PDB file of C-alpha atoms in Angstrom:
ATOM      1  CA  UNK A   3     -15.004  13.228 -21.808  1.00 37.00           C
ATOM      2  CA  UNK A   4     -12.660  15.996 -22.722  1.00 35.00           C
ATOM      3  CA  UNK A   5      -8.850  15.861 -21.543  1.00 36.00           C
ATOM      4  CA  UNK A   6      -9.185  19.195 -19.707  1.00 31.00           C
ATOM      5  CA  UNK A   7      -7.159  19.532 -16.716  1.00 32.00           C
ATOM      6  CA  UNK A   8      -9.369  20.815 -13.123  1.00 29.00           C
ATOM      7  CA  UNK A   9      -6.577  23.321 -13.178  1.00 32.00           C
ATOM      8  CA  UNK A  10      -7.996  24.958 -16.124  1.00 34.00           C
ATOM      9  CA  UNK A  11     -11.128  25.425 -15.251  1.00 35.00           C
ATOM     10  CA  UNK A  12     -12.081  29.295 -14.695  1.00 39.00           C
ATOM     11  CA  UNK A  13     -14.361  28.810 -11.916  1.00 44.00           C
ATOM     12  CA  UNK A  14     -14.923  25.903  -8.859  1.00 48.00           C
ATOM     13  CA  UNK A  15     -17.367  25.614  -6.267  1.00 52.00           C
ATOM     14  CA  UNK A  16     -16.710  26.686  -2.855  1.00 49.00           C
ATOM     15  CA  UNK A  17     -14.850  23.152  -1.468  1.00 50.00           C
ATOM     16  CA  UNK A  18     -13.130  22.874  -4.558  1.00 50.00           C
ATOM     17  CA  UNK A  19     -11.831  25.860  -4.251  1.00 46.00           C
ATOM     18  CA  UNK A  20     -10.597  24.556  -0.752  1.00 44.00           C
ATOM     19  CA  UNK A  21      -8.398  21.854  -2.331  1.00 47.00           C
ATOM     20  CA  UNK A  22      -7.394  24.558  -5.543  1.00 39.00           C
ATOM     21  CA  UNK A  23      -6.032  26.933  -2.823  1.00 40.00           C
ATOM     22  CA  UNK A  24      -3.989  24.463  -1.087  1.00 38.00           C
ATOM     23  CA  UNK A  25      -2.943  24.477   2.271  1.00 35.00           C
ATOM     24  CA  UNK A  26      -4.346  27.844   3.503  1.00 39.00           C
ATOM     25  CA  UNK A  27      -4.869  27.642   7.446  1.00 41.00           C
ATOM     26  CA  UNK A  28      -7.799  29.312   9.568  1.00 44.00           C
ATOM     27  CA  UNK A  29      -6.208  32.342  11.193  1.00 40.00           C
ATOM     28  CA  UNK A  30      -7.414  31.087  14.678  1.00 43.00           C
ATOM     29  CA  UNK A  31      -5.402  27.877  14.148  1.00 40.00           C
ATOM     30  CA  UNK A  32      -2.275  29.781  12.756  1.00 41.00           C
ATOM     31  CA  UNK A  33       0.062  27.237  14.495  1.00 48.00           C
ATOM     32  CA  UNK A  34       3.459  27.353  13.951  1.00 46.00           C
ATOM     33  CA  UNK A  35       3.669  23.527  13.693  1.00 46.00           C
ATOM     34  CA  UNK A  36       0.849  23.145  11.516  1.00 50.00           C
ATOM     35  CA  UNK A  37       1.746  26.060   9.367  1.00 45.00           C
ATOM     36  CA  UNK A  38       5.376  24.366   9.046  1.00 45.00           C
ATOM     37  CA  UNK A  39       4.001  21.020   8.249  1.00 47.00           C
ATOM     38  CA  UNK A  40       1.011  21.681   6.189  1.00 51.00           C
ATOM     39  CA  UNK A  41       3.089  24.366   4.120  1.00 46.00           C
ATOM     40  CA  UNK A  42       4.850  21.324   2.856  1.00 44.00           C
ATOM     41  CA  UNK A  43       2.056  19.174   1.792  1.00 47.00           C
ATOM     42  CA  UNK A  44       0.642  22.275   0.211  1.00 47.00           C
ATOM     43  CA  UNK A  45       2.175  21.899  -3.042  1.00 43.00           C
ATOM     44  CA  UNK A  46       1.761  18.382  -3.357  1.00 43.00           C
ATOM     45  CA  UNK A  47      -2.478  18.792  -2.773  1.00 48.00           C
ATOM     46  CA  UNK A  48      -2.273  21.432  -5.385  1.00 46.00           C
ATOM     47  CA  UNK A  49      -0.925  19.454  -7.815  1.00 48.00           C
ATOM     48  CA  UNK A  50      -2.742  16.013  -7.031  1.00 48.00           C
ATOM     49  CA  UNK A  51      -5.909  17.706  -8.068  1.00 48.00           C
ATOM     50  CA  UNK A  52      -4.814  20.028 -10.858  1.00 48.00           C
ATOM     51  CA  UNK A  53      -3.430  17.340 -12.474  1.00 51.00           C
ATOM     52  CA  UNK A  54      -5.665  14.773 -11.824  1.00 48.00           C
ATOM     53  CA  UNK A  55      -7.043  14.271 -14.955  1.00 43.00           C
ATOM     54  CA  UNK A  56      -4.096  15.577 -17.152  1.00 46.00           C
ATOM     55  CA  UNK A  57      -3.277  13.037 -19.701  1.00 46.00           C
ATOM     56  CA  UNK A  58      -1.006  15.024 -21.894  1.00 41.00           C
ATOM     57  CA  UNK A  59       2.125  13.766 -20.540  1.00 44.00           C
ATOM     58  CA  UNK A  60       0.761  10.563 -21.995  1.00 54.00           C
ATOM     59  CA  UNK A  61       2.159  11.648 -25.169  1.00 53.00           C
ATOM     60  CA  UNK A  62       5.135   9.909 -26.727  1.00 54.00           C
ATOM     61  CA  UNK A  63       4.628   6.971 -24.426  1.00 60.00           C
ATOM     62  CA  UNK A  64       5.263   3.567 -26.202  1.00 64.00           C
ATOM     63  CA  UNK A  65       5.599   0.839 -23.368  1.00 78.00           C
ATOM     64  CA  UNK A  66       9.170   1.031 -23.326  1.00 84.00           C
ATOM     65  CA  UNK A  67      10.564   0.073 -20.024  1.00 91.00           C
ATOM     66  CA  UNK A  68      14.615   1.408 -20.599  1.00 93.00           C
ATOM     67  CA  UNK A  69      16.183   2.574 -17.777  1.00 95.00           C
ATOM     68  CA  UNK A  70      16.150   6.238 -17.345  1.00 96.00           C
ATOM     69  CA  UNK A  71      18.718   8.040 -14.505  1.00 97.00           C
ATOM     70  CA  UNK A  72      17.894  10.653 -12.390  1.00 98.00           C
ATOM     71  CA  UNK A  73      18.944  12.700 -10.136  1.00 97.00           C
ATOM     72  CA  UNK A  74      16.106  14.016  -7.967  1.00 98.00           C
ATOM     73  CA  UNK A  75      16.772  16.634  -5.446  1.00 98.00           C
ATOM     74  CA  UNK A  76      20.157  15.209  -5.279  1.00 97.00           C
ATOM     75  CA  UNK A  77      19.801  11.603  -5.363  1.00 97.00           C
ATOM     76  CA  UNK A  78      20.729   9.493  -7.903  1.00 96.00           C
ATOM     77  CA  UNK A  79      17.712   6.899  -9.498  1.00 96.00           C
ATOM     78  CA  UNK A  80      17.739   4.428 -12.407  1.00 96.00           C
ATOM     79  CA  UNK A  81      13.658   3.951 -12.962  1.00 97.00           C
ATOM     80  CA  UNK A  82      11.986   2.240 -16.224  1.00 96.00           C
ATOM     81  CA  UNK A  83      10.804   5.306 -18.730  1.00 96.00           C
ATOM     82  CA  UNK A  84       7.230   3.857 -19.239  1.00 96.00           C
ATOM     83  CA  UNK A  85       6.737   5.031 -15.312  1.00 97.00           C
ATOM     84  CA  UNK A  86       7.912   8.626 -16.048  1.00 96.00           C
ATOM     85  CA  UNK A  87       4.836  11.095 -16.873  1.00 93.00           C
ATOM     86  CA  UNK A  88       6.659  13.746 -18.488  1.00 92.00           C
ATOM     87  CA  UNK A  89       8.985  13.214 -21.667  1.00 90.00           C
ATOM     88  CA  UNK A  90      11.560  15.955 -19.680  1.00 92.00           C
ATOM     89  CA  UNK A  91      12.303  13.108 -17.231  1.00 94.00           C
ATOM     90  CA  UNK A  92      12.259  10.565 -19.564  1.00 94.00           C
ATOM     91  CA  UNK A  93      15.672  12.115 -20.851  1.00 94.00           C
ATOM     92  CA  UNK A  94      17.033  12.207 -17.493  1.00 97.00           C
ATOM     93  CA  UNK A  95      19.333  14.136 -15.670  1.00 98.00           C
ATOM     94  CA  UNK A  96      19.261  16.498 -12.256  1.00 98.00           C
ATOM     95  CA  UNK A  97      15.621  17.504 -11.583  1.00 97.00           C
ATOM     96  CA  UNK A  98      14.356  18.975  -8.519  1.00 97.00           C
ATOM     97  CA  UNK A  99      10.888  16.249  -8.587  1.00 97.00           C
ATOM     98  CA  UNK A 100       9.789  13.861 -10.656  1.00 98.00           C
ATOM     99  CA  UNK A 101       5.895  12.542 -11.688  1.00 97.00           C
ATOM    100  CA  UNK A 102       4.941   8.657 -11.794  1.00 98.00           C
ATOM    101  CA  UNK A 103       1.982   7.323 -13.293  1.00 96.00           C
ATOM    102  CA  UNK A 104       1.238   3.670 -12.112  1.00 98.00           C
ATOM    103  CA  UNK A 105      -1.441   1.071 -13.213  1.00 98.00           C
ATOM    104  CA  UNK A 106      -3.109  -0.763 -10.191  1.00 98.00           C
ATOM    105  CA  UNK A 107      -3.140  -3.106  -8.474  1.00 98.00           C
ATOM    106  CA  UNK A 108      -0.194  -4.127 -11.046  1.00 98.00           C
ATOM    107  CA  UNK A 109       2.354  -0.967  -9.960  1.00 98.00           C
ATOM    108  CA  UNK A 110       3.594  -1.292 -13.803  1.00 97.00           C
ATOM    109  CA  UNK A 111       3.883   1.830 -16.082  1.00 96.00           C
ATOM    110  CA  UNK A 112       2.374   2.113 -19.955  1.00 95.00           C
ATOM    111  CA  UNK A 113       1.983  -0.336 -21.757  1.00 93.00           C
ATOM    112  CA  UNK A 114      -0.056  -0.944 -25.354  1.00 91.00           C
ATOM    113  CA  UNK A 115      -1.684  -3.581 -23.393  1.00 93.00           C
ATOM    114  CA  UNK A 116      -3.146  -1.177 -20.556  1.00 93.00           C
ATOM    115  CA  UNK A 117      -3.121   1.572 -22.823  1.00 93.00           C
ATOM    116  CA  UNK A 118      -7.038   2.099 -22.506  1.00 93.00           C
ATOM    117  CA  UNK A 119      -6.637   1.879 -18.010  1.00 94.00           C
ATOM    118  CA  UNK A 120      -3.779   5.011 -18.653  1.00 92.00           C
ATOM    119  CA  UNK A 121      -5.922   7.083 -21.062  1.00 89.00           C
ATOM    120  CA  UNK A 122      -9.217   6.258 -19.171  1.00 87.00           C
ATOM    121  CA  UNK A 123     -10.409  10.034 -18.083  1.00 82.00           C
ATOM    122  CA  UNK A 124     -12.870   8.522 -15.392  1.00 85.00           C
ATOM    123  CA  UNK A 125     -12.127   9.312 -12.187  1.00 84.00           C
ATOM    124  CA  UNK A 126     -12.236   5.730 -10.770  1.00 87.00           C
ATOM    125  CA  UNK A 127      -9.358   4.765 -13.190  1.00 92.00           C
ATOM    126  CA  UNK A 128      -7.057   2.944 -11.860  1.00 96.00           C
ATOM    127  CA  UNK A 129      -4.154   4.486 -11.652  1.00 96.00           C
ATOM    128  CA  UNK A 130      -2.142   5.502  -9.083  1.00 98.00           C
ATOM    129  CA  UNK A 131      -0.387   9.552  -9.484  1.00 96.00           C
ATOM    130  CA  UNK A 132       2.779   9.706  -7.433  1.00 98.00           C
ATOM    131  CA  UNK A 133       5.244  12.627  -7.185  1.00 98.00           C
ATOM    132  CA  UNK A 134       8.936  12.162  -5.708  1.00 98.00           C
ATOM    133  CA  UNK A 135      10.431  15.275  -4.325  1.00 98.00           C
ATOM    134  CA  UNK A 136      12.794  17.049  -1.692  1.00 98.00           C
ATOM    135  CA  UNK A 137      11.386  16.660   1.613  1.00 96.00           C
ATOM    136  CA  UNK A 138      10.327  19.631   3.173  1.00 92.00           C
ATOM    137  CA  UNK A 139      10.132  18.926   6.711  1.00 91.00           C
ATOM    138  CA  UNK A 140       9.834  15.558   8.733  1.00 92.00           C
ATOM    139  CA  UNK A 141       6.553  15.095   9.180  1.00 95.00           C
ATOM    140  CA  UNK A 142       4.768  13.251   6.852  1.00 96.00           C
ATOM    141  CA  UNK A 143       1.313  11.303   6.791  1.00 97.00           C
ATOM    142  CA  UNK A 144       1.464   9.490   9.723  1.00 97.00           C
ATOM    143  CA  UNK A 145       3.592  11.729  11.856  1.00 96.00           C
ATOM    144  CA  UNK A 146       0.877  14.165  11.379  1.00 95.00           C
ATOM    145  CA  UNK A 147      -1.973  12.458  12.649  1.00 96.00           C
ATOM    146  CA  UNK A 148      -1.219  13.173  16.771  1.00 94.00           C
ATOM    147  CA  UNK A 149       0.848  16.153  15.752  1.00 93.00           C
ATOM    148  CA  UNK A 150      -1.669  18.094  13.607  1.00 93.00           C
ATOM    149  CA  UNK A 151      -4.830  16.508  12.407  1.00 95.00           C
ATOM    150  CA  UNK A 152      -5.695  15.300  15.561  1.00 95.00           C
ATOM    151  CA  UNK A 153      -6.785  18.855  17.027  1.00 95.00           C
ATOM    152  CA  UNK A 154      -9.075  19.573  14.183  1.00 96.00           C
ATOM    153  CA  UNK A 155     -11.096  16.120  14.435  1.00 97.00           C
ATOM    154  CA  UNK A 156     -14.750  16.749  15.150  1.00 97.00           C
ATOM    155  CA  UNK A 157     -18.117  14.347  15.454  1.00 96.00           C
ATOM    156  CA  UNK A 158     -17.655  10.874  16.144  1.00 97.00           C
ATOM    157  CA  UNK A 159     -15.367   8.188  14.360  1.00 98.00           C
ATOM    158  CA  UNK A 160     -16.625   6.960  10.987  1.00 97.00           C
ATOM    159  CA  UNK A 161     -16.045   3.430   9.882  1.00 97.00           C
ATOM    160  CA  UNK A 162     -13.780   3.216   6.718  1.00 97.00           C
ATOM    161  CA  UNK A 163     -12.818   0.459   4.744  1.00 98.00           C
ATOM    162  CA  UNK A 164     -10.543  -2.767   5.233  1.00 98.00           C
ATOM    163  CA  UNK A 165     -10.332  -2.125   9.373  1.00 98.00           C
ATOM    164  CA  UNK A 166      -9.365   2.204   8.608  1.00 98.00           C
ATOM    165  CA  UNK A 167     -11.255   4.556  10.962  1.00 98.00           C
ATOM    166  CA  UNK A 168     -12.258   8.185   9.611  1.00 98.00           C
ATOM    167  CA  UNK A 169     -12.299  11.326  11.540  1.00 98.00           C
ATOM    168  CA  UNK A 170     -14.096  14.372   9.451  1.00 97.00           C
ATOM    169  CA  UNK A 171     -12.230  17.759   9.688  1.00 96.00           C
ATOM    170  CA  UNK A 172     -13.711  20.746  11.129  1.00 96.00           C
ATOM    171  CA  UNK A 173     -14.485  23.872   9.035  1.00 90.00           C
ATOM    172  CA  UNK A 174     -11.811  25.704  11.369  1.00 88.00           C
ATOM    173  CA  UNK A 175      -9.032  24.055  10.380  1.00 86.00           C
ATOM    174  CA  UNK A 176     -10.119  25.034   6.745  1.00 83.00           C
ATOM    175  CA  UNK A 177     -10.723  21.543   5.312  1.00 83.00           C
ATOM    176  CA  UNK A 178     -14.374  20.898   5.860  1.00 87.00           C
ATOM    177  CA  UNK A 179     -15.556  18.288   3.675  1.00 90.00           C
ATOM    178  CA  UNK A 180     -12.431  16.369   4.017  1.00 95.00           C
ATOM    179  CA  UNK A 181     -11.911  12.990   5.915  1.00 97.00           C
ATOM    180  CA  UNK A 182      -8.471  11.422   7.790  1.00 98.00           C
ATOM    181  CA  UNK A 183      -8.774   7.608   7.443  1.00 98.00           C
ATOM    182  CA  UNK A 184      -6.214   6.043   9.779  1.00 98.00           C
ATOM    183  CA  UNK A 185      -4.998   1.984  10.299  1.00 97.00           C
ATOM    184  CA  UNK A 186      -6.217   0.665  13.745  1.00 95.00           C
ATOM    185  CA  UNK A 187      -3.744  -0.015  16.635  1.00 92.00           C
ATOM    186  CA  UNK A 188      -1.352  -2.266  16.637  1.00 90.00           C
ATOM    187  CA  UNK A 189      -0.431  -1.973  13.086  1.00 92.00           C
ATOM    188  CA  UNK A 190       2.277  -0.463  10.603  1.00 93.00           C
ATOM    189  CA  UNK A 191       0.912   3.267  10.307  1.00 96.00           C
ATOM    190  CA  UNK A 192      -1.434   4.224   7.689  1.00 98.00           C
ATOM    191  CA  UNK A 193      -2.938   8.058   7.451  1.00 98.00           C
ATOM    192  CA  UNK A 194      -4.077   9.534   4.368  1.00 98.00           C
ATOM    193  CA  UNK A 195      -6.341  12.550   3.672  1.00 96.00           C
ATOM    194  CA  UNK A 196     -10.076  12.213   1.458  1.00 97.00           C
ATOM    195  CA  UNK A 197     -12.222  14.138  -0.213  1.00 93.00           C
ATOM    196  CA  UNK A 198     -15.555  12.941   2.046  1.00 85.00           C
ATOM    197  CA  UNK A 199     -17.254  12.845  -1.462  1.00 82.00           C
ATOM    198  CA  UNK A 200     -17.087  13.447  -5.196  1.00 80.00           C
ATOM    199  CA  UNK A 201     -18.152  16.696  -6.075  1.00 76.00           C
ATOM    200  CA  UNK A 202     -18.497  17.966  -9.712  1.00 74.00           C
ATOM    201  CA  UNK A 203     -15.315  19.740  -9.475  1.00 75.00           C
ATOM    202  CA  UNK A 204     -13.186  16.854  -7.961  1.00 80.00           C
ATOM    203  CA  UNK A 205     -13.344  13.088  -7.900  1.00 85.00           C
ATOM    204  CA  UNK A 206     -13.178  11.170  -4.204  1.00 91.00           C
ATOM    205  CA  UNK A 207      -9.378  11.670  -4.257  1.00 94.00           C
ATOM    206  CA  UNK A 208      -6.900  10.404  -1.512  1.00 97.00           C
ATOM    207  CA  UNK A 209      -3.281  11.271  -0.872  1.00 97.00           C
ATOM    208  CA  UNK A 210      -0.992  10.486   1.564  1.00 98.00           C
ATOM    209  CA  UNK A 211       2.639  11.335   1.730  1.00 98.00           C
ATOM    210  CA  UNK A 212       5.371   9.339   3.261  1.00 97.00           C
ATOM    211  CA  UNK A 213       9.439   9.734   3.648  1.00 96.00           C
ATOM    212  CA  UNK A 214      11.825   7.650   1.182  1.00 96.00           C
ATOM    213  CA  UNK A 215      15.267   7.764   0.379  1.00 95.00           C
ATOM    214  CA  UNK A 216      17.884  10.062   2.397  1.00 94.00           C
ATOM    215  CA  UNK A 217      15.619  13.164   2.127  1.00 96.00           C
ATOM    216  CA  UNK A 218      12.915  12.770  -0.296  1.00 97.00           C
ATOM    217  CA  UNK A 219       9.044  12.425   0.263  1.00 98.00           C
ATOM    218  CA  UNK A 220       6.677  10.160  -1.877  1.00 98.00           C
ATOM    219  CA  UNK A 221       3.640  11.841  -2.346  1.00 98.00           C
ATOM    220  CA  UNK A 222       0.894   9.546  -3.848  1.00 98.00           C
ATOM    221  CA  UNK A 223      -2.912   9.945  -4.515  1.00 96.00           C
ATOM    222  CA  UNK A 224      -5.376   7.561  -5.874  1.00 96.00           C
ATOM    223  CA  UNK A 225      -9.133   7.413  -6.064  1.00 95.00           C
ATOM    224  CA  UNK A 226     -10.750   6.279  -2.933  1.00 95.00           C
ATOM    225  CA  UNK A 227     -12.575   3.635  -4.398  1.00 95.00           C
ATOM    226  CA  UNK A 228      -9.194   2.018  -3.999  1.00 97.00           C
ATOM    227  CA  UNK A 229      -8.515   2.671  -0.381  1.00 98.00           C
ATOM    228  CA  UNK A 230      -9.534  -0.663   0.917  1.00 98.00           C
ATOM    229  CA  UNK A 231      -6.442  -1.502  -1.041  1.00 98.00           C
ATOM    230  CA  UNK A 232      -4.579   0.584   1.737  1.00 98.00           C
ATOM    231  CA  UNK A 233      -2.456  -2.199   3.332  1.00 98.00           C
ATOM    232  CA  UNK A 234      -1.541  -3.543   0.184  1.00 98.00           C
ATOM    233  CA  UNK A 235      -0.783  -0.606  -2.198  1.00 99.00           C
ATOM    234  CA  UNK A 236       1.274   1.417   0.666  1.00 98.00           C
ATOM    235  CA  UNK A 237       3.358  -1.706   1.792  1.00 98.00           C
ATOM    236  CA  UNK A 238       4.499  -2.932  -2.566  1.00 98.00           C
ATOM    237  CA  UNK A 239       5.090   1.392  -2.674  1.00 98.00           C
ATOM    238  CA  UNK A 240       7.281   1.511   0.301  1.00 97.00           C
ATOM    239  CA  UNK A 241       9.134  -1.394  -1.298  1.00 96.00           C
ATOM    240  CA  UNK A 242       8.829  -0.363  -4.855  1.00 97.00           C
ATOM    241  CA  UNK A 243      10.210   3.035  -4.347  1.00 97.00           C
ATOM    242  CA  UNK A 244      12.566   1.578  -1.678  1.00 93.00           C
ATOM    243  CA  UNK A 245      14.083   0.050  -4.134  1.00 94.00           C
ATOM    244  CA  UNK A 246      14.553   2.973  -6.628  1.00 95.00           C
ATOM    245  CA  UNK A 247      16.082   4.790  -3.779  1.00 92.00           C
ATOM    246  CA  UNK A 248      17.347   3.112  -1.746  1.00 81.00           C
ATOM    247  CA  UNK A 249      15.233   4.005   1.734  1.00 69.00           C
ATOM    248  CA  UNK A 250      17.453   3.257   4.455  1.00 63.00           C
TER     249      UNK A 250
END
């Protein structure tokens, strides 16, 4: 399969063009909440999918792990360079966000040995995408599950993987064809947005977004043949990237 990049394509079907476009909100749900919270996950979906295949920041990776500081959106970070997608980070200094690329279930960057898991092309690779930035507004994954998702839910609740329950979203609310998986009660919070099905523009992706650091949001997608890993890949995350910095 060729290296081509879904954002270089010159034409998409109509639900890929959904996910292409970003956030872009029915005008009968205009919401001021919703428009303030989805405008900040817009950039993030764009990104997850026009990159989800792009392997050229592969490119002058050779398994080194040396420490590499950072200063994203104005906090500081010392992370190993074999995590780093892009060789601009890998130099380090004051950028505004910063692109992982993470083996799973392992959560270790390139290597020689995994070398054929980070150039695999399929979509069912397993890696994991994640992008570190400023945080736009408050509200990430979970917080926007009563707040915003809720009121677009339609037909009945869909059994998901590893205990997660599904809700579809309506055509209104301008992501038909998409799915909110959420943990069951009783539980540490887990929401994360799907693709209901692969398509032959986009691969079953899943992302979901959370808060770390002082002011920074972890956005991180993954195929969703991995999402009855959800317990386990959010919680060694949360911890990983605790770590790098330093969630209160």
């Amino acid at each position: 399969m060729a290296n081509v990049s879904l954002g270089d394509r010159s034409s998409h079907s109509p639900r890929a063009s959904r996910w292409l476009a970003a956030i872009r909100l029915h005008p009968f749900v205009y919401l001021a909440l919703a428009l303030v919270a989805l405008a900040g996950i817009g950039y993030g979906v764009s990104v997850a999918i026009e990159d989800y295949h792009d392997r050229i920041a592969l490119r002058g990776l050779d398994g080194q792990a040396l420490p590499v500081r950072l200063i994203v959106a104005g906090e500081p970070v010392v992370v190993p360079a074999n995590m780093l997608r892009s060789r601009k980070a890998r130099r380090g200094g004051a950028v505004d966000k910063v692109d992982f690329l993470l083996h799973w279930p392992t959560l270790e960057g390139f290597s020689e040995e995994r070398a054929a898991d980070f150039r695999d092309t399929a979509p069912d690779a397993p890696l994991i995408f994640i992008t570190v930035s400023a945080r736009e507004n408050s509200l990430d994954s979970d917080a926007r599950l009563d707040s915003i998702y809720e009121r677009f839910f339609e037909g009945p609740e869909l059994a998901g993987p590893a205990g997660l329950a599904g809700r579809a979203l309506d055509a209104e609310s301008g992501y038909g064809g998409e799915v909110v998986y959420y943990g069951p009660p009783g539980v540490k919070p887990f929401v994360a947005r799907c693709i209901a099905a692969d398509t032959p523009d986009i691969p079953a992706t899943c992302i979901r977004d959370v808060n770390i650091g002082q002011g920074l949001s972890m956005l991180y997608r993954f195929n969703q043949k991995y999402l009855a890993d959800w317990r386990t890949m959010d919680d060694r995350l949360r911890r990983l990237f605790g770590r790098f910095f330093r969630t209160p």
